Amino acid sequence: MTESKKVILAEPRGFCAGVRRAILIVEEALAKYGPPVYVRKEIVHNHFVVRSLRQRGAVFVSSEDEVPEGAVCIFSAHGVSPAVRGNAADRKLDVIDATCPLVSKVHQEARRHARDGKTILLIGHADHEEVEGTFGHAPDRTIIVDSVEAVDRVELAPGTEIGYLTQTTLSLDETSGIVDALNARFPGMSAPAGGDICYASQNRQNAVKAIAARSDLVLVVGSLNSSNSIRMVEVARNLGTAAHLVPDVTHLRAEWLENASAIGVSAGASAPEILVDEVLDRLAEHGFRDIEIERTATENVVFGLPSGLAGPGLAKGRLS
């Protein structure tokens, strides 16, 4: 008898509280001020979200220098450096800050370490916007560390006081290895209170571990530039399960499904549910019609909007 095909759907998956807040800020700003509303960088790392907001009048720019003087400018969920804020103020931009509160916490820690005269070892990827913003809060005191091997290359004078911070979207397993290496070299360094990796990244990685253990293949819906989505794929592969990042259903390849009877599906923290639904519909066309939910956590975190947008909601047809 042929084994029945099924999908094991991770829960939680998709939008986190910080992403929902950031998208809603753009939607409410468009409703309040009308287009165009300028957004510095991608509001979140998802091509579908960015395209949808662009169609509604959001203008995405690489730098605040591209925003007309005095116009509304939204800072993305990944945060910015003090230099960017200063430049926006000089250009009299009407700034709305969509920085995720969990990223803002890391910024506060960086400033505190700098104030206390500590050297900051920032675990993360130098080319990620979040790391660029955090680095900018104490550039003269921050060293970026992206691997265990990089730990060996850190050179500090004896007696240097150290505090470490992390990018919020990293893999728990990868980060713990780097932290262990740092502790071995620099015992007594300060650790972030409660950790820096966000609850949503942790929850989605734990859910991927659960579905990977029961699946022949794991599909993670998320954009190619989404750090937390990429980490989820790595988590599954590190457990020995084949896994692929699927930006949208057009990237789903039929040959991946061959010889699979159970396929795990999840989505990164910036991926909307509509993209998951489209992948599930395509899997159903290939015989994977039965869906089983694997719930590993329940999320009820909500982040409030900035005061200027905190009134009755105006936006219609929300992505958030």
Short mmCIF file of C-alpha atoms in Angstrom, two decimals:
data_model
loop_
_atom_site.label_atom_id
_atom_site.label_comp_id
_atom_site.label_asym_id
_atom_site.label_seq_id
_atom_site.Cartn_x
_atom_site.Cartn_y
_atom_site.Cartn_z
CA MET A 1 0.00 0.00 0.00
CA THR A 2 1.39 3.41 -0.95
CA GLU A 3 1.99 5.68 2.01
CA SER A 4 -0.32 8.69 1.97
CA LYS A 5 1.18 12.08 1.28
CA LYS A 6 0.84 14.86 3.84
CA VAL A 7 2.01 18.33 4.77
CA ILE A 8 3.21 19.07 8.29
CA LEU A 9 2.53 22.77 8.76
CA ALA A 10 4.57 24.59 11.39
CA GLU A 11 2.91 26.83 13.94
CA PRO A 12 3.98 29.53 14.64
CA ARG A 13 5.12 30.70 11.22
CA GLY A 14 5.05 33.87 9.16
CA PHE A 15 4.60 37.42 10.42
CA CYS A 16 5.98 38.31 13.84
CA ALA A 17 4.86 41.26 15.96
CA GLY A 18 7.68 43.51 14.74
CA VAL A 19 6.90 42.84 11.09
CA ARG A 20 3.17 43.36 11.57
CA ARG A 21 3.89 46.67 13.30
CA ALA A 22 6.26 47.86 10.56
CA ILE A 23 3.87 47.04 7.74
CA LEU A 24 0.95 48.61 9.60
CA ILE A 25 3.00 51.79 10.09
CA VAL A 26 3.42 52.11 6.31
CA GLU A 27 -0.25 51.35 5.70
CA GLU A 28 -1.45 53.86 8.29
CA ALA A 29 1.01 56.51 7.09
CA LEU A 30 -0.32 56.12 3.54
CA ALA A 31 -3.88 56.43 4.85
CA LYS A 32 -3.07 59.49 6.99
CA TYR A 33 -0.73 61.45 4.71
CA GLY A 34 -1.53 60.02 1.28
CA PRO A 35 1.10 58.89 -1.21
CA PRO A 36 3.92 59.20 -1.69
CA VAL A 37 5.29 58.01 1.64
CA TYR A 38 9.01 57.31 1.52
CA VAL A 39 10.53 54.24 3.18
CA ARG A 40 14.26 53.97 3.77
CA LYS A 41 15.29 50.47 2.60
CA GLU A 42 12.78 47.61 2.45
CA ILE A 43 10.34 47.95 5.34
CA VAL A 44 10.81 44.20 5.91
CA HIS A 45 12.73 41.70 3.83
CA ASN A 46 9.93 40.31 1.70
CA HIS A 47 9.50 41.04 -2.00
CA PHE A 48 5.71 40.49 -1.97
CA VAL A 49 5.19 42.93 0.89
CA VAL A 50 7.42 45.57 -0.71
CA ARG A 51 5.73 45.22 -4.10
CA SER A 52 2.25 45.44 -2.54
CA LEU A 53 3.09 48.59 -0.57
CA ARG A 54 4.79 50.14 -3.59
CA GLN A 55 1.58 49.64 -5.58
CA ARG A 56 -0.28 51.57 -2.89
CA GLY A 57 2.07 54.55 -2.98
CA ALA A 58 5.08 53.72 -0.82
CA VAL A 59 8.39 54.77 -2.38
CA PHE A 60 11.36 52.68 -1.27
CA VAL A 61 14.74 54.40 -1.31
CA SER A 62 18.27 53.30 -0.49
CA SER A 63 19.13 56.42 1.49
CA GLU A 64 17.38 59.23 3.31
CA ASP A 65 19.24 61.53 0.92
CA GLU A 66 16.80 60.43 -1.79
CA VAL A 67 13.78 61.69 0.15
CA PRO A 68 12.59 65.21 -0.72
CA GLU A 69 13.23 67.70 2.06
CA GLY A 70 10.34 67.84 4.52
CA ALA A 71 8.67 64.65 3.24
CA VAL A 72 7.47 61.71 5.34
CA CYS A 73 10.24 59.13 5.75
CA ILE A 74 9.77 55.77 7.47
CA PHE A 75 12.75 53.92 8.91
CA SER A 76 12.53 50.16 8.31
CA ALA A 77 12.05 47.46 10.93
CA HIS A 78 15.79 46.71 10.85
CA GLY A 79 16.71 50.03 12.46
CA VAL A 80 19.20 52.77 11.57
CA SER A 81 22.33 54.37 12.98
CA PRO A 82 22.42 57.73 14.78
CA ALA A 83 24.14 59.17 11.70
CA VAL A 84 21.09 58.36 9.58
CA ARG A 85 18.79 59.96 12.15
CA GLY A 86 20.98 63.05 12.23
CA ASN A 87 20.98 63.35 8.47
CA ALA A 88 17.20 62.98 8.36
CA ALA A 89 16.85 65.73 10.95
CA ASP A 90 19.17 68.01 8.98
CA ARG A 91 16.98 67.50 5.93
CA LYS A 92 13.84 68.23 8.00
CA LEU A 93 12.26 64.89 7.16
CA ASP A 94 9.05 63.94 8.94
CA VAL A 95 10.41 60.68 10.36
CA ILE A 96 8.27 57.73 11.46
CA ASP A 97 10.31 55.02 13.13
CA ALA A 98 9.28 51.43 12.35
CA THR A 99 12.34 49.91 14.03
CA CYS A 100 11.37 46.66 15.74
CA PRO A 101 11.35 47.20 19.52
CA LEU A 102 13.60 44.16 19.93
CA VAL A 103 16.18 45.77 17.63
CA SER A 104 15.85 49.01 19.59
CA LYS A 105 16.73 47.00 22.72
CA VAL A 106 20.01 45.95 21.09
CA HIS A 107 20.72 49.59 20.19
CA GLN A 108 20.19 50.57 23.83
CA GLU A 109 22.60 47.86 24.94
CA ALA A 110 25.22 49.09 22.46
CA ARG A 111 24.93 52.62 23.80
CA ARG A 112 25.18 51.40 27.38
CA HIS A 113 28.32 49.36 26.67
CA ALA A 114 29.88 52.33 24.91
CA ARG A 115 29.00 54.63 27.81
CA ASP A 116 30.63 52.15 30.21
CA GLY A 117 33.80 52.06 28.12
CA LYS A 118 33.40 48.49 26.93
CA THR A 119 34.39 47.01 23.59
CA ILE A 120 31.37 45.49 21.85
CA LEU A 121 31.65 42.18 20.03
CA LEU A 122 28.64 42.17 17.70
CA ILE A 123 27.70 38.71 16.44
CA GLY A 124 26.09 39.03 13.03
CA HIS A 125 26.53 39.57 9.32
CA ALA A 126 28.24 42.85 8.41
CA ASP A 127 26.16 43.37 5.26
CA HIS A 128 22.80 43.09 7.04
CA GLU A 129 20.94 46.36 7.61
CA GLU A 130 20.28 45.56 11.26
CA VAL A 131 23.98 45.06 11.95
CA GLU A 132 24.82 48.28 10.09
CA GLY A 133 22.43 50.17 12.36
CA THR A 134 23.68 48.59 15.58
CA PHE A 135 27.31 49.10 14.59
CA GLY A 136 26.57 52.77 14.00
CA HIS A 137 25.64 53.30 17.64
CA ALA A 138 29.25 52.71 18.72
CA PRO A 139 31.43 52.37 15.60
CA ASP A 140 34.69 53.09 17.42
CA ARG A 141 34.03 50.38 19.98
CA THR A 142 32.39 47.62 17.93
CA ILE A 143 33.92 44.55 16.27
CA ILE A 144 31.68 42.38 14.11
CA VAL A 145 32.11 38.63 14.58
CA ASP A 146 30.38 36.38 12.05
CA SER A 147 31.80 32.91 12.82
CA VAL A 148 33.72 30.81 15.32
CA GLU A 149 36.80 31.28 13.12
CA ALA A 150 36.43 35.05 13.37
CA VAL A 151 36.65 34.81 17.15
CA ASP A 152 40.28 33.71 16.82
CA ARG A 153 41.05 36.84 14.81
CA VAL A 154 39.81 39.27 17.46
CA GLU A 155 42.75 41.13 18.99
CA LEU A 156 42.18 43.06 22.22
CA ALA A 157 44.54 44.42 24.81
CA PRO A 158 44.69 42.54 28.13
CA GLY A 159 42.14 43.85 30.60
CA THR A 160 39.75 45.15 27.93
CA GLU A 161 36.18 45.14 29.21
CA ILE A 162 33.88 43.41 26.74
CA GLY A 163 30.18 43.05 26.12
CA TYR A 164 28.68 40.99 23.32
CA LEU A 165 25.49 41.58 21.35
CA THR A 166 23.84 39.65 18.53
CA GLN A 167 21.80 40.30 15.43
CA THR A 168 18.23 39.38 16.34
CA THR A 169 17.55 37.06 13.38
CA LEU A 170 20.41 34.57 13.74
CA SER A 171 20.27 30.83 14.30
CA LEU A 172 20.31 29.90 17.97
CA ASP A 173 22.59 26.94 17.33
CA GLU A 174 25.07 28.91 15.24
CA THR A 175 25.14 31.78 17.71
CA SER A 176 25.65 29.55 20.73
CA GLY A 177 28.81 28.14 19.14
CA ILE A 178 30.20 31.65 18.59
CA VAL A 179 29.27 32.68 22.14
CA ASP A 180 30.99 29.59 23.56
CA ALA A 181 34.13 30.47 21.60
CA LEU A 182 33.99 34.08 22.85
CA ASN A 183 33.53 32.97 26.45
CA ALA A 184 36.52 30.65 26.11
CA ARG A 185 38.72 33.51 24.90
CA PHE A 186 37.22 36.31 26.97
CA PRO A 187 35.83 34.93 30.24
CA GLY A 188 33.82 37.46 32.19
CA MET A 189 32.45 39.38 29.22
CA SER A 190 28.97 40.85 29.63
CA ALA A 191 26.02 39.07 28.02
CA PRO A 192 22.80 40.74 26.84
CA ALA A 193 20.00 40.52 29.37
CA GLY A 194 17.59 37.85 28.22
CA GLY A 195 19.49 37.33 24.97
CA ASP A 196 19.20 39.29 21.74
CA ILE A 197 17.81 36.70 19.32
CA CYS A 198 14.14 37.58 19.05
CA TYR A 199 11.35 35.36 20.34
CA ALA A 200 9.94 34.92 16.83
CA SER A 201 13.24 33.71 15.37
CA GLN A 202 13.58 31.25 18.25
CA ASN A 203 10.00 30.02 17.92
CA ARG A 204 10.23 29.54 14.15
CA GLN A 205 13.53 27.70 14.41
CA ASN A 206 12.11 25.41 17.12
CA ALA A 207 9.07 24.71 14.96
CA VAL A 208 11.33 23.87 11.99
CA LYS A 209 13.22 21.40 14.17
CA ALA A 210 9.93 19.73 15.07
CA ILE A 211 8.69 19.40 11.49
CA ALA A 212 12.13 18.45 10.13
CA ALA A 213 12.22 15.46 12.47
CA ARG A 214 9.01 14.16 10.85
CA SER A 215 9.50 15.22 7.23
CA ASP A 216 11.36 14.07 4.13
CA LEU A 217 11.60 17.68 2.95
CA VAL A 218 11.16 21.10 4.55
CA LEU A 219 10.03 24.16 2.58
CA VAL A 220 10.50 27.59 4.15
CA VAL A 221 8.54 30.40 2.53
CA GLY A 222 10.63 33.57 2.60
CA SER A 223 12.58 35.97 0.44
CA LEU A 224 16.15 35.38 -0.64
CA ASN A 225 17.36 38.33 1.44
CA SER A 226 15.48 37.31 4.60
CA SER A 227 18.06 36.40 7.23
CA ASN A 228 15.66 34.62 9.56
CA SER A 229 14.21 32.56 6.68
CA ILE A 230 17.68 31.50 5.55
CA ARG A 231 18.53 30.48 9.11
CA MET A 232 15.38 28.31 9.23
CA VAL A 233 16.52 26.42 6.12
CA GLU A 234 19.93 25.92 7.71
CA VAL A 235 18.33 24.59 10.90
CA ALA A 236 16.48 21.91 8.94
CA ARG A 237 19.53 20.95 6.90
CA ASN A 238 21.67 20.71 10.01
CA LEU A 239 19.27 18.04 11.24
CA GLY A 240 19.84 16.05 8.04
CA THR A 241 16.54 16.95 6.35
CA ALA A 242 16.50 18.31 2.81
CA ALA A 243 15.27 21.90 2.86
CA HIS A 244 14.72 24.74 0.43
CA LEU A 245 13.89 28.44 0.61
CA VAL A 246 10.79 29.26 -1.46
CA PRO A 247 10.31 33.00 -2.12
CA ASP A 248 6.93 32.20 -3.71
CA VAL A 249 5.17 29.33 -5.43
CA THR A 250 6.94 29.98 -8.75
CA HIS A 251 10.18 28.81 -7.11
CA LEU A 252 8.74 25.46 -6.01
CA ARG A 253 10.29 22.69 -8.12
CA ALA A 254 8.43 19.44 -8.73
CA GLU A 255 11.61 17.35 -8.57
CA TRP A 256 12.05 18.33 -4.92
CA LEU A 257 8.84 16.44 -4.14
CA GLU A 258 9.88 13.15 -5.70
CA ASN A 259 10.05 10.25 -3.21
CA ALA A 260 8.68 12.44 -0.41
CA SER A 261 5.66 11.38 1.62
CA ALA A 262 5.79 14.07 4.32
CA ILE A 263 6.68 17.67 3.57
CA GLY A 264 7.20 20.20 6.33
CA VAL A 265 6.17 23.78 5.57
CA SER A 266 6.95 26.95 7.48
CA ALA A 267 7.51 30.64 6.74
CA GLY A 268 9.97 33.29 7.83
CA ALA A 269 8.91 36.14 10.08
CA SER A 270 8.45 38.55 7.16
CA ALA A 271 6.49 36.21 4.85
CA PRO A 272 2.73 36.81 4.48
CA GLU A 273 0.32 33.90 4.82
CA ILE A 274 -0.95 34.33 1.25
CA LEU A 275 2.38 33.00 -0.02
CA VAL A 276 2.10 29.97 2.27
CA ASP A 277 -1.43 29.32 1.00
CA GLU A 278 -0.21 29.36 -2.60
CA VAL A 279 2.53 26.82 -1.79
CA LEU A 280 0.00 24.59 -0.02
CA ASP A 281 -2.31 24.76 -3.04
CA ARG A 282 0.53 23.73 -5.34
CA LEU A 283 1.49 20.86 -3.03
CA ALA A 284 -2.14 19.69 -3.07
CA GLU A 285 -1.93 19.52 -6.87
CA HIS A 286 0.93 17.06 -6.37
CA GLY A 287 -1.10 14.90 -3.98
CA PHE A 288 -0.14 16.49 -0.66
CA ARG A 289 -3.70 17.33 0.38
CA ASP A 290 -3.68 16.25 4.02
CA ILE A 291 -2.39 18.97 6.35
CA GLU A 292 -1.30 18.32 9.91
CA ILE A 293 -0.48 21.23 12.24
CA GLU A 294 2.67 21.00 14.36
CA ARG A 295 2.31 23.61 17.10
CA THR A 296 5.37 24.27 19.24
CA ALA A 297 4.45 27.66 20.72
CA THR A 298 1.64 30.18 20.93
CA GLU A 299 2.45 33.82 20.20
CA ASN A 300 0.43 36.74 21.54
CA VAL A 301 3.00 39.55 21.40
CA VAL A 302 1.71 42.87 20.04
CA PHE A 303 3.78 46.04 19.58
CA GLY A 304 2.01 49.38 19.60
CA LEU A 305 2.27 52.02 16.89
CA PRO A 306 4.14 55.33 17.21
CA SER A 307 2.02 57.98 18.91
CA GLY A 308 1.28 59.88 15.71
CA LEU A 309 -0.34 56.81 14.15
CA ALA A 310 -1.84 55.28 17.28
CA GLY A 311 -5.40 56.53 16.76
CA PRO A 312 -8.27 54.69 15.02
CA GLY A 313 -6.97 52.64 12.12
CA LEU A 314 -7.46 54.24 8.72
CA ALA A 315 -5.80 51.75 6.40
CA LYS A 316 -7.94 49.48 4.24
CA GLY A 317 -7.01 46.13 2.73
CA ARG A 318 -4.19 45.58 5.16
CA LEU A 319 -1.32 43.17 4.62
CA SER A 320 -0.69 43.29 8.37
#
